[in-house]
Every structure is written in structure tokens, then in C-alpha cells.
């Protein structure tokens, strides 16, 4: 190892040490509600490793096949033996992307709450809500319910086994992540070939860049945003199209069936929100916006109490005593006032983002 190389490595190590210290200090001073618990951290790390690794593997394998066909066998071998996109993206700070992490944290909190919800199914002879919906004569509802059973089972299995490599990201975020991984692969491949003494002929570089690009485009084409659990739940809620008098029982039964995604989708449909916004207010431990959304649909005291109790049992961040004390105040809010209060949440997502950005710029 050359002297300059040793100095450079020592400098990188020092920089990483400072970054770790900064992170530890920031974590120490976080308020408890903002801090991720160990289970959430583990699920986030598991998901990132699985998805980034899955995308990287898909791109490498297809790019290597294209390079072999182009006669670039040395680059194809390097493509398959190289790795490390996850580490490169982490060091570059790209995985700190606010949209990506916001989506992931919300999803993880949703999954943890859904897993911990108390079941209200009385026994083995009692069919769950989704099973019953899958058997109704209305084929649109039945098909959507069956799809949600599959999507929910896939999500739960992935969380339990850690074996899932499907991104289930919104299309825009999946697009962003695929190109980040592609860029990390390209950078690593060029560095590896240089260290191996392989001539950096212009033709070889062009061929490898083209192969990586084609492989990334193939990965993008294979992504179906409509298969996401959230999208499937939204389709079922739209198909059910619950009347106001059906809404209380449907919401309570969705929680009792431990189908939090369906609960959120039904609430979103009833209030005119998109799924992501409804999910945000449901996983928020304070719950103030959730109670307003429920009152905006004129839900009665018993229904709101049952929903609050179920969510409190599933989410240790919630304070059941505070909720009980606030219940009188919640019920004092009229349907009209509640609808007016949550109206901004029903705005288009991009419009809400623009308004928040404008507000932050004035601070």
C-alpha cells in the first residue's frame, strides 16, 4: 500500500468516525416520539438491504448477459463479482432521501401496528372479513378482496422471514432508486476494471454503460405499482363504496380482522384523501387528525372508542388514558367543523407538498 493510499484511507476512516459521532449525538437528543424503536429500525434495514440488493442483482445479471453478447467477457465477469451498491448509496447519503425514508417509515409503522392489532375474530369457524368479501356475488369486490388477501399475505411473509426483495414502492420512488443503484454499479465497475489493469477502451466503457442502462430500464418495466398492498387496498375500498351507515361497522371489522390497510383505504375513500395521507394520520400516535377524520364521517362515540382502543393496544406509542380523557372533546366536534378542519388533507399530494415548501421558505 502506497503512502498516499494509506493517508487517504486514514482520512476516510476519520471522516466516517465523525459521521458516526454526529449521528449518535443527534439520536441522543431526539424526542422519544421521533425516535425509531429497535423493531422499526430492524425492519427498515431489512427492507433496504432486500430491495437495494434485489435491484442490484437484477441489473447486474441482465447487464452481464448483454456484455457477454457484446464480447466484453472481462467486464461481464466483473459485473457479476462486484457488489456494494448498498454501501455506496449509504455513504453518498442518497438513502437519506426524505421522500424515500418518509414512505418507508410510514410503511414500517403501518406493518408493525397491523401485526400487533388484537384480533376480534371469535373462532376458527368465523370467516374473516376479507374471506367473506372474496366470496360475495359482486365479482369486482370479490376479485379485489382476493387480491388484497394475496398482497397482505405477501407483505406479512416478507416481514416475518426477511426474504422479500420486492420494492412495493410508488413508481416515482422505485424509478429514483433503480437509477441510484445503476449509478453505483457503474462507478464500482469502472473502479474495479481500473484496479485490475483492464484498459479503459472507449468501446468497452460505452458497452458497459449501455448494458447497465438497458438492465435498469428492464427493471423499471417489470415494476407494477398496482401490486402494492396500499394500491390493492385502495381498489377494494373503491369497489365496496361503503354507504355512511355501513362505514362504522366496516372500519371496526377491518381492524378486528387485522387488515389495517383496508381500514386506511376505507377511511381515505370516505374522507376524500389519498391513501398515503390517510395512512399518515392513522399511524400518528397523537391521533388528533384521525379523530377529526372519524368525526367528519359522523362516527358515534362507541365506534371511535373501539377504534381508539384497538390502535392503542397495537401501538405502544399511544396513550390510552389520554385518549379516554379526550373522548368527550372529540365527540363535541360537529361533523361540519371536523370536515372543515381536515379539508386541507384532501388536497392533491403535490399541492400539499408545494404549500408546505412555501410555508418553510417563510420561516
Coordinates of C-alpha atoms in Angstrom, one line a residue:
X1 CA 0.0 0.0 0.0
X2 CA 1.4 3.3 -1.0
X3 CA 1.9 6.2 1.5
X4 CA -0.7 8.3 -0.3
X5 CA -3.1 5.5 -0.4
X6 CA -2.7 4.8 3.4
X7 CA -3.2 8.5 4.1
X8 CA -6.4 8.6 2.0
X9 CA -7.8 5.5 3.8
X10 CA -7.0 7.0 7.2
X11 CA -8.7 10.3 6.2
X12 CA -11.8 8.4 5.1
X13 CA -11.9 6.4 8.3
X14 CA -11.6 9.7 10.3
X15 CA -14.5 11.2 8.4
X16 CA -16.7 8.1 8.9
X17 CA -15.9 8.2 12.6
X18 CA -17.0 11.9 12.8
X19 CA -20.2 11.0 10.9
X20 CA -21.0 8.2 13.4
X21 CA -20.4 10.5 16.3
X22 CA -22.7 13.2 14.8
X23 CA -25.4 10.5 14.2
X24 CA -25.1 9.3 17.8
X25 CA -25.4 12.8 19.2
X26 CA -28.4 13.6 17.0
X27 CA -30.1 10.3 18.1
X28 CA -29.4 11.1 21.8
X29 CA -31.2 14.4 21.7
X30 CA -34.2 13.2 19.7
X31 CA -37.5 13.4 21.5
X32 CA -38.9 10.0 22.3
X33 CA -41.9 10.2 19.8
X34 CA -39.5 10.9 17.0
X35 CA -37.1 8.1 17.7
X36 CA -37.5 4.8 15.9
X37 CA -37.7 1.8 18.1
X38 CA -35.4 -1.3 17.6
X39 CA -38.1 -3.2 15.7
X40 CA -38.8 -0.4 13.3
X41 CA -35.0 0.1 12.7
X42 CA -34.6 -3.6 12.0
X43 CA -37.5 -3.7 9.5
X44 CA -36.2 -0.6 7.7
X45 CA -32.7 -2.1 7.5
X46 CA -34.1 -5.4 6.3
X47 CA -36.2 -3.7 3.6
X48 CA -33.4 -1.5 2.3
X49 CA -31.0 -4.4 2.1
X50 CA -33.6 -6.6 0.4
X51 CA -34.8 -4.1 -2.1
X52 CA -31.5 -2.5 -3.0
X53 CA -29.9 -5.9 -3.2
X54 CA -32.7 -7.3 -5.4
X55 CA -32.5 -4.3 -7.8
X56 CA -28.7 -4.6 -7.9
X57 CA -28.8 -8.3 -8.6
X58 CA -31.4 -7.9 -11.4
X59 CA -29.3 -5.1 -13.1
X60 CA -26.0 -7.0 -12.8
X61 CA -27.3 -10.3 -14.2
X62 CA -29.0 -8.7 -17.2
X63 CA -26.1 -6.3 -17.9
X64 CA -23.7 -9.2 -17.7
X65 CA -25.7 -11.2 -20.3
X66 CA -25.6 -8.1 -22.6
X67 CA -21.9 -7.7 -22.1
X68 CA -21.2 -11.3 -22.9
X69 CA -23.2 -11.0 -26.1
X70 CA -21.2 -7.9 -27.0
X71 CA -17.9 -9.8 -26.4
X72 CA -17.0 -7.9 -23.3
X73 CA -16.4 -11.0 -21.1
X74 CA -14.0 -9.3 -18.7
X75 CA -16.5 -6.6 -17.9
X76 CA -19.3 -9.2 -17.7
X77 CA -17.3 -11.2 -15.1
X78 CA -16.5 -8.0 -13.1
X79 CA -20.2 -7.1 -13.3
X80 CA -21.1 -10.4 -11.6
X81 CA -18.4 -10.5 -9.0
X82 CA -18.6 -6.9 -7.9
X83 CA -21.1 -5.7 -5.2
X84 CA -21.6 -3.0 -2.7
X85 CA -24.4 -0.7 -4.1
X86 CA -26.0 -0.5 -0.7
X87 CA -22.8 0.7 1.0
X88 CA -22.1 3.2 -1.8
X89 CA -25.6 4.7 -1.6
X90 CA -25.4 4.9 2.1
X91 CA -22.0 6.7 2.1
X92 CA -23.3 9.1 -0.6
X93 CA -26.3 10.0 1.6
X94 CA -28.8 9.1 -1.1
X95 CA -30.7 6.8 1.2
X96 CA -31.5 9.7 3.5
X97 CA -33.8 11.0 0.8
X98 CA -36.8 12.5 2.6
X99 CA -39.5 11.0 0.2
X100 CA -37.9 7.5 0.3
X101 CA -37.5 7.4 4.0
X102 CA -40.8 9.0 4.7
X103 CA -42.6 6.3 2.7
X104 CA -40.5 3.6 4.3
X105 CA -41.0 4.8 7.9
X106 CA -44.8 5.1 7.3
X107 CA -44.9 1.7 5.8
X108 CA -42.9 0.1 8.6
X109 CA -45.1 1.7 11.3
X110 CA -48.2 0.6 9.4
X111 CA -46.9 -3.0 9.3
X112 CA -45.9 -3.1 13.0
X113 CA -49.3 -1.8 14.1
X114 CA -51.1 -4.2 11.7
X115 CA -49.2 -7.1 13.1
X116 CA -50.0 -6.2 16.7
X117 CA -53.7 -5.4 16.3
X118 CA -55.9 -7.5 18.6
X119 CA -58.0 -10.0 16.6
X120 CA -61.8 -9.7 17.0
X121 CA -62.4 -13.0 15.1
X122 CA -64.2 -15.2 17.7
X123 CA -63.0 -18.6 16.5
X124 CA -61.9 -21.0 13.7
X125 CA -65.4 -21.2 12.3
X126 CA -65.7 -17.5 11.9
X127 CA -64.6 -16.3 8.5
X128 CA -62.5 -13.1 8.3
X129 CA -63.8 -10.0 6.6
X130 CA -61.6 -10.5 3.6
X131 CA -62.6 -14.1 3.1
X132 CA -66.3 -13.2 3.2
X133 CA -65.7 -10.3 0.7
X134 CA -63.8 -12.7 -1.6
X135 CA -66.9 -14.9 -1.7
X136 CA -69.6 -12.2 -2.5
X137 CA -71.5 -12.3 -5.8
X138 CA -70.1 -8.9 -6.8
X139 CA -67.1 -10.0 -8.9
X140 CA -65.4 -6.6 -8.7
X141 CA -65.4 -6.7 -4.9
X142 CA -64.6 -10.4 -4.8
X143 CA -61.6 -10.0 -7.1
X144 CA -60.3 -7.0 -5.2
X145 CA -60.7 -8.8 -1.9
X146 CA -58.8 -11.9 -3.2
X147 CA -56.0 -9.6 -4.5
X148 CA -55.7 -7.9 -1.0
X149 CA -55.5 -11.3 0.7
X150 CA -52.6 -12.2 -1.6
X151 CA -50.9 -8.8 -1.2
X152 CA -51.3 -8.8 2.6
X153 CA -50.0 -12.3 2.9
X154 CA -47.0 -11.5 0.8
X155 CA -46.2 -8.4 2.9
X156 CA -46.6 -10.3 6.2
X157 CA -44.4 -13.2 5.0
X158 CA -41.7 -10.8 3.8
X159 CA -41.6 -9.0 7.1
X160 CA -41.5 -12.3 9.1
X161 CA -38.9 -14.1 7.0
X162 CA -36.8 -11.1 5.8
X163 CA -36.8 -12.8 2.4
X164 CA -38.7 -10.3 0.4
X165 CA -37.0 -8.4 -2.3
X166 CA -39.9 -6.6 -3.9
X167 CA -39.7 -2.9 -3.6
X168 CA -43.5 -2.2 -3.4
X169 CA -42.6 1.5 -3.7
X170 CA -44.6 4.1 -5.6
X171 CA -43.4 4.3 -9.2
X172 CA -41.6 7.6 -8.7
X173 CA -39.5 6.3 -5.8
X174 CA -38.8 3.0 -7.4
X175 CA -37.6 4.9 -10.5
X176 CA -35.3 7.0 -8.4
X177 CA -33.9 4.0 -6.5
X178 CA -33.2 2.0 -9.7
X179 CA -31.2 4.7 -11.2
X180 CA -29.2 5.3 -8.0
X181 CA -28.3 1.6 -7.9
X182 CA -27.4 1.7 -11.6
X183 CA -25.1 4.7 -11.0
X184 CA -23.4 2.9 -8.0
X185 CA -22.9 -0.2 -10.2
X186 CA -21.3 1.8 -13.0
X187 CA -19.0 3.6 -10.6
X188 CA -17.9 0.4 -8.9
X189 CA -17.4 -1.4 -12.2
X190 CA -15.2 1.3 -13.6
X191 CA -13.1 1.4 -10.4
X192 CA -12.8 -2.4 -10.4
X193 CA -11.7 -2.5 -14.0
X194 CA -9.1 0.2 -13.4
X195 CA -7.7 -1.5 -10.4
X196 CA -7.5 -4.8 -12.4
X197 CA -5.5 -3.1 -15.1
X198 CA -8.1 -3.6 -17.8
X199 CA -7.6 -1.0 -20.5
X200 CA -10.4 1.6 -20.3
X201 CA -11.1 1.4 -24.0
X202 CA -13.8 3.8 -25.1
X203 CA -15.8 1.0 -26.7
X204 CA -15.8 -1.1 -23.5
X205 CA -17.0 1.8 -21.4
X206 CA -19.7 2.6 -23.9
X207 CA -20.8 -1.1 -24.0
X208 CA -20.9 -1.4 -20.2
X209 CA -22.8 1.9 -19.8
X210 CA -25.3 0.8 -22.4
X211 CA -25.7 -2.6 -20.7
X212 CA -26.3 -1.1 -17.3
X213 CA -28.8 1.4 -18.8
X214 CA -30.7 -1.4 -20.6
X215 CA -30.8 -3.5 -17.5
X216 CA -32.1 -0.6 -15.4
X217 CA -34.9 0.1 -18.0
X218 CA -35.8 -3.6 -17.8
X219 CA -36.1 -3.4 -14.0
X220 CA -38.3 -0.3 -14.3
X221 CA -40.6 -2.0 -16.9
X222 CA -41.1 -5.0 -14.5
X223 CA -42.3 -2.9 -11.6
X224 CA -46.1 -2.8 -11.2
X225 CA -47.2 -0.1 -8.8
X226 CA -50.7 -1.6 -8.8
X227 CA -49.5 -4.7 -7.0
X228 CA -48.5 -2.7 -3.9
X229 CA -50.6 -3.6 -0.8
X230 CA -51.6 0.0 -0.5
X231 CA -52.9 0.2 -4.1
X232 CA -54.8 -3.1 -3.8
X233 CA -56.5 -2.0 -0.6
X234 CA -57.5 1.3 -2.2
X235 CA -59.1 -0.6 -5.1
X236 CA -61.1 -2.8 -2.7
X237 CA -62.3 0.3 -0.8
X238 CA -63.4 1.9 -4.0
X239 CA -65.2 -1.3 -5.1
X240 CA -67.0 -1.6 -1.7
X241 CA -68.1 2.0 -1.9
X242 CA -69.4 1.9 1.7
X243 CA -72.5 4.0 2.5
X244 CA -72.4 6.3 5.5
X245 CA -74.4 3.8 7.6
X246 CA -72.1 1.0 6.6
X247 CA -68.9 2.8 7.4
X248 CA -68.7 2.3 11.2
X249 CA -69.1 -1.5 11.1
X250 CA -66.7 -1.8 8.1
X251 CA -63.9 0.2 9.8
X252 CA -64.3 -1.7 13.1
X253 CA -64.3 -5.0 11.4
X254 CA -61.3 -4.2 9.2
X255 CA -59.3 -3.6 12.4
X256 CA -60.8 -6.7 14.1
X257 CA -59.6 -8.6 11.0
X258 CA -56.1 -7.1 11.5
X259 CA -56.4 -5.5 8.0
X260 CA -55.0 -2.1 8.7
X261 CA -54.5 -1.3 5.0
X262 CA -58.2 -1.8 4.4
X263 CA -59.1 0.3 7.4
X264 CA -56.9 3.1 6.0
X265 CA -58.2 2.7 2.4
X266 CA -61.9 2.8 3.5
X267 CA -61.2 5.9 5.7
X268 CA -59.3 7.6 2.8
X269 CA -62.2 6.9 0.4
X270 CA -64.8 8.2 2.9
X271 CA -62.9 11.5 3.5
X272 CA -61.5 12.1 0.0
X273 CA -57.9 11.7 1.0
X274 CA -55.3 9.7 -0.9
X275 CA -54.0 6.5 0.8
X276 CA -50.7 7.9 1.9
X277 CA -52.3 10.9 3.7
X278 CA -54.8 8.7 5.5
X279 CA -52.0 6.3 6.5
X280 CA -50.0 9.2 7.9
X281 CA -52.8 10.3 10.3
X282 CA -53.6 6.7 11.3
X283 CA -50.0 5.8 12.3
X284 CA -49.5 9.2 14.1
X285 CA -49.6 8.2 17.8
X286 CA -51.2 11.5 18.8
X287 CA -54.3 10.7 16.7
X288 CA -55.8 14.2 16.7
X289 CA -56.3 14.3 12.9
X290 CA -57.6 10.7 12.9
X291 CA -60.3 11.5 15.4
X292 CA -61.3 14.6 13.3
X293 CA -61.5 12.4 10.2
X294 CA -63.7 9.9 12.0
X295 CA -66.0 12.7 13.3
X296 CA -66.1 14.2 9.8
X297 CA -67.9 11.0 8.8
X298 CA -70.2 11.3 11.8
X299 CA -69.0 8.2 13.6
X300 CA -70.5 7.7 17.0
X301 CA -68.8 7.5 20.4
X302 CA -68.7 3.7 20.7
X303 CA -67.2 3.3 17.2
X304 CA -64.5 5.8 17.9
X305 CA -63.8 4.3 21.3
X306 CA -63.4 0.8 19.8
X307 CA -61.1 2.1 17.1
X308 CA -59.0 4.1 19.6
X309 CA -58.7 1.1 21.9
X310 CA -57.6 -1.3 19.1
X311 CA -55.0 1.1 17.9
X312 CA -53.8 1.8 21.5
X313 CA -53.3 -1.9 22.1
X314 CA -51.4 -2.3 18.9
X315 CA -49.1 0.8 19.2
X316 CA -47.2 1.3 22.4
X317 CA -46.6 4.9 21.5
X318 CA -50.3 5.7 22.1
X319 CA -51.5 6.9 25.5
X320 CA -54.9 5.1 26.1
X321 CA -55.5 7.2 29.2
X322 CA -55.1 10.5 27.3
X323 CA -57.4 9.2 24.6
X324 CA -60.1 8.3 27.2
X325 CA -59.8 11.8 28.7
X326 CA -60.1 13.4 25.2
X327 CA -63.1 11.4 24.1
X328 CA -65.6 13.9 25.3
X329 CA -63.9 16.7 23.5
X330 CA -63.7 14.6 20.3
X331 CA -67.4 13.9 20.4
X332 CA -68.1 17.6 21.0
X333 CA -66.7 18.4 17.5
X334 CA -69.5 18.6 14.9
X335 CA -69.4 16.8 11.6
X336 CA -69.3 20.1 9.7
X337 CA -66.5 21.5 11.9
X338 CA -64.5 18.3 11.5
X339 CA -64.9 18.3 7.8
X340 CA -63.7 21.9 7.6
X341 CA -60.7 21.0 9.8
X342 CA -59.5 18.1 7.7
X343 CA -60.3 19.7 4.3
X344 CA -56.6 20.6 3.6
X345 CA -55.7 16.9 4.0
X346 CA -57.9 16.2 0.9
X347 CA -55.8 18.4 -1.4
X348 CA -53.8 16.8 -4.1
X349 CA -50.5 15.4 -2.7
X350 CA -48.3 17.7 -4.9
X351 CA -50.4 20.7 -3.9
X352 CA -49.8 19.9 -0.2
X353 CA -46.1 19.4 -0.8
X354 CA -45.9 22.8 -2.6
X355 CA -47.8 24.5 0.3
X356 CA -45.5 23.0 2.9
X357 CA -42.5 24.1 0.9
X358 CA -43.9 27.7 0.7
X359 CA -44.5 27.7 4.4
X360 CA -41.0 26.5 5.2
X361 CA -39.5 29.2 3.0
X362 CA -41.2 31.9 5.1
X363 CA -39.6 30.8 8.3

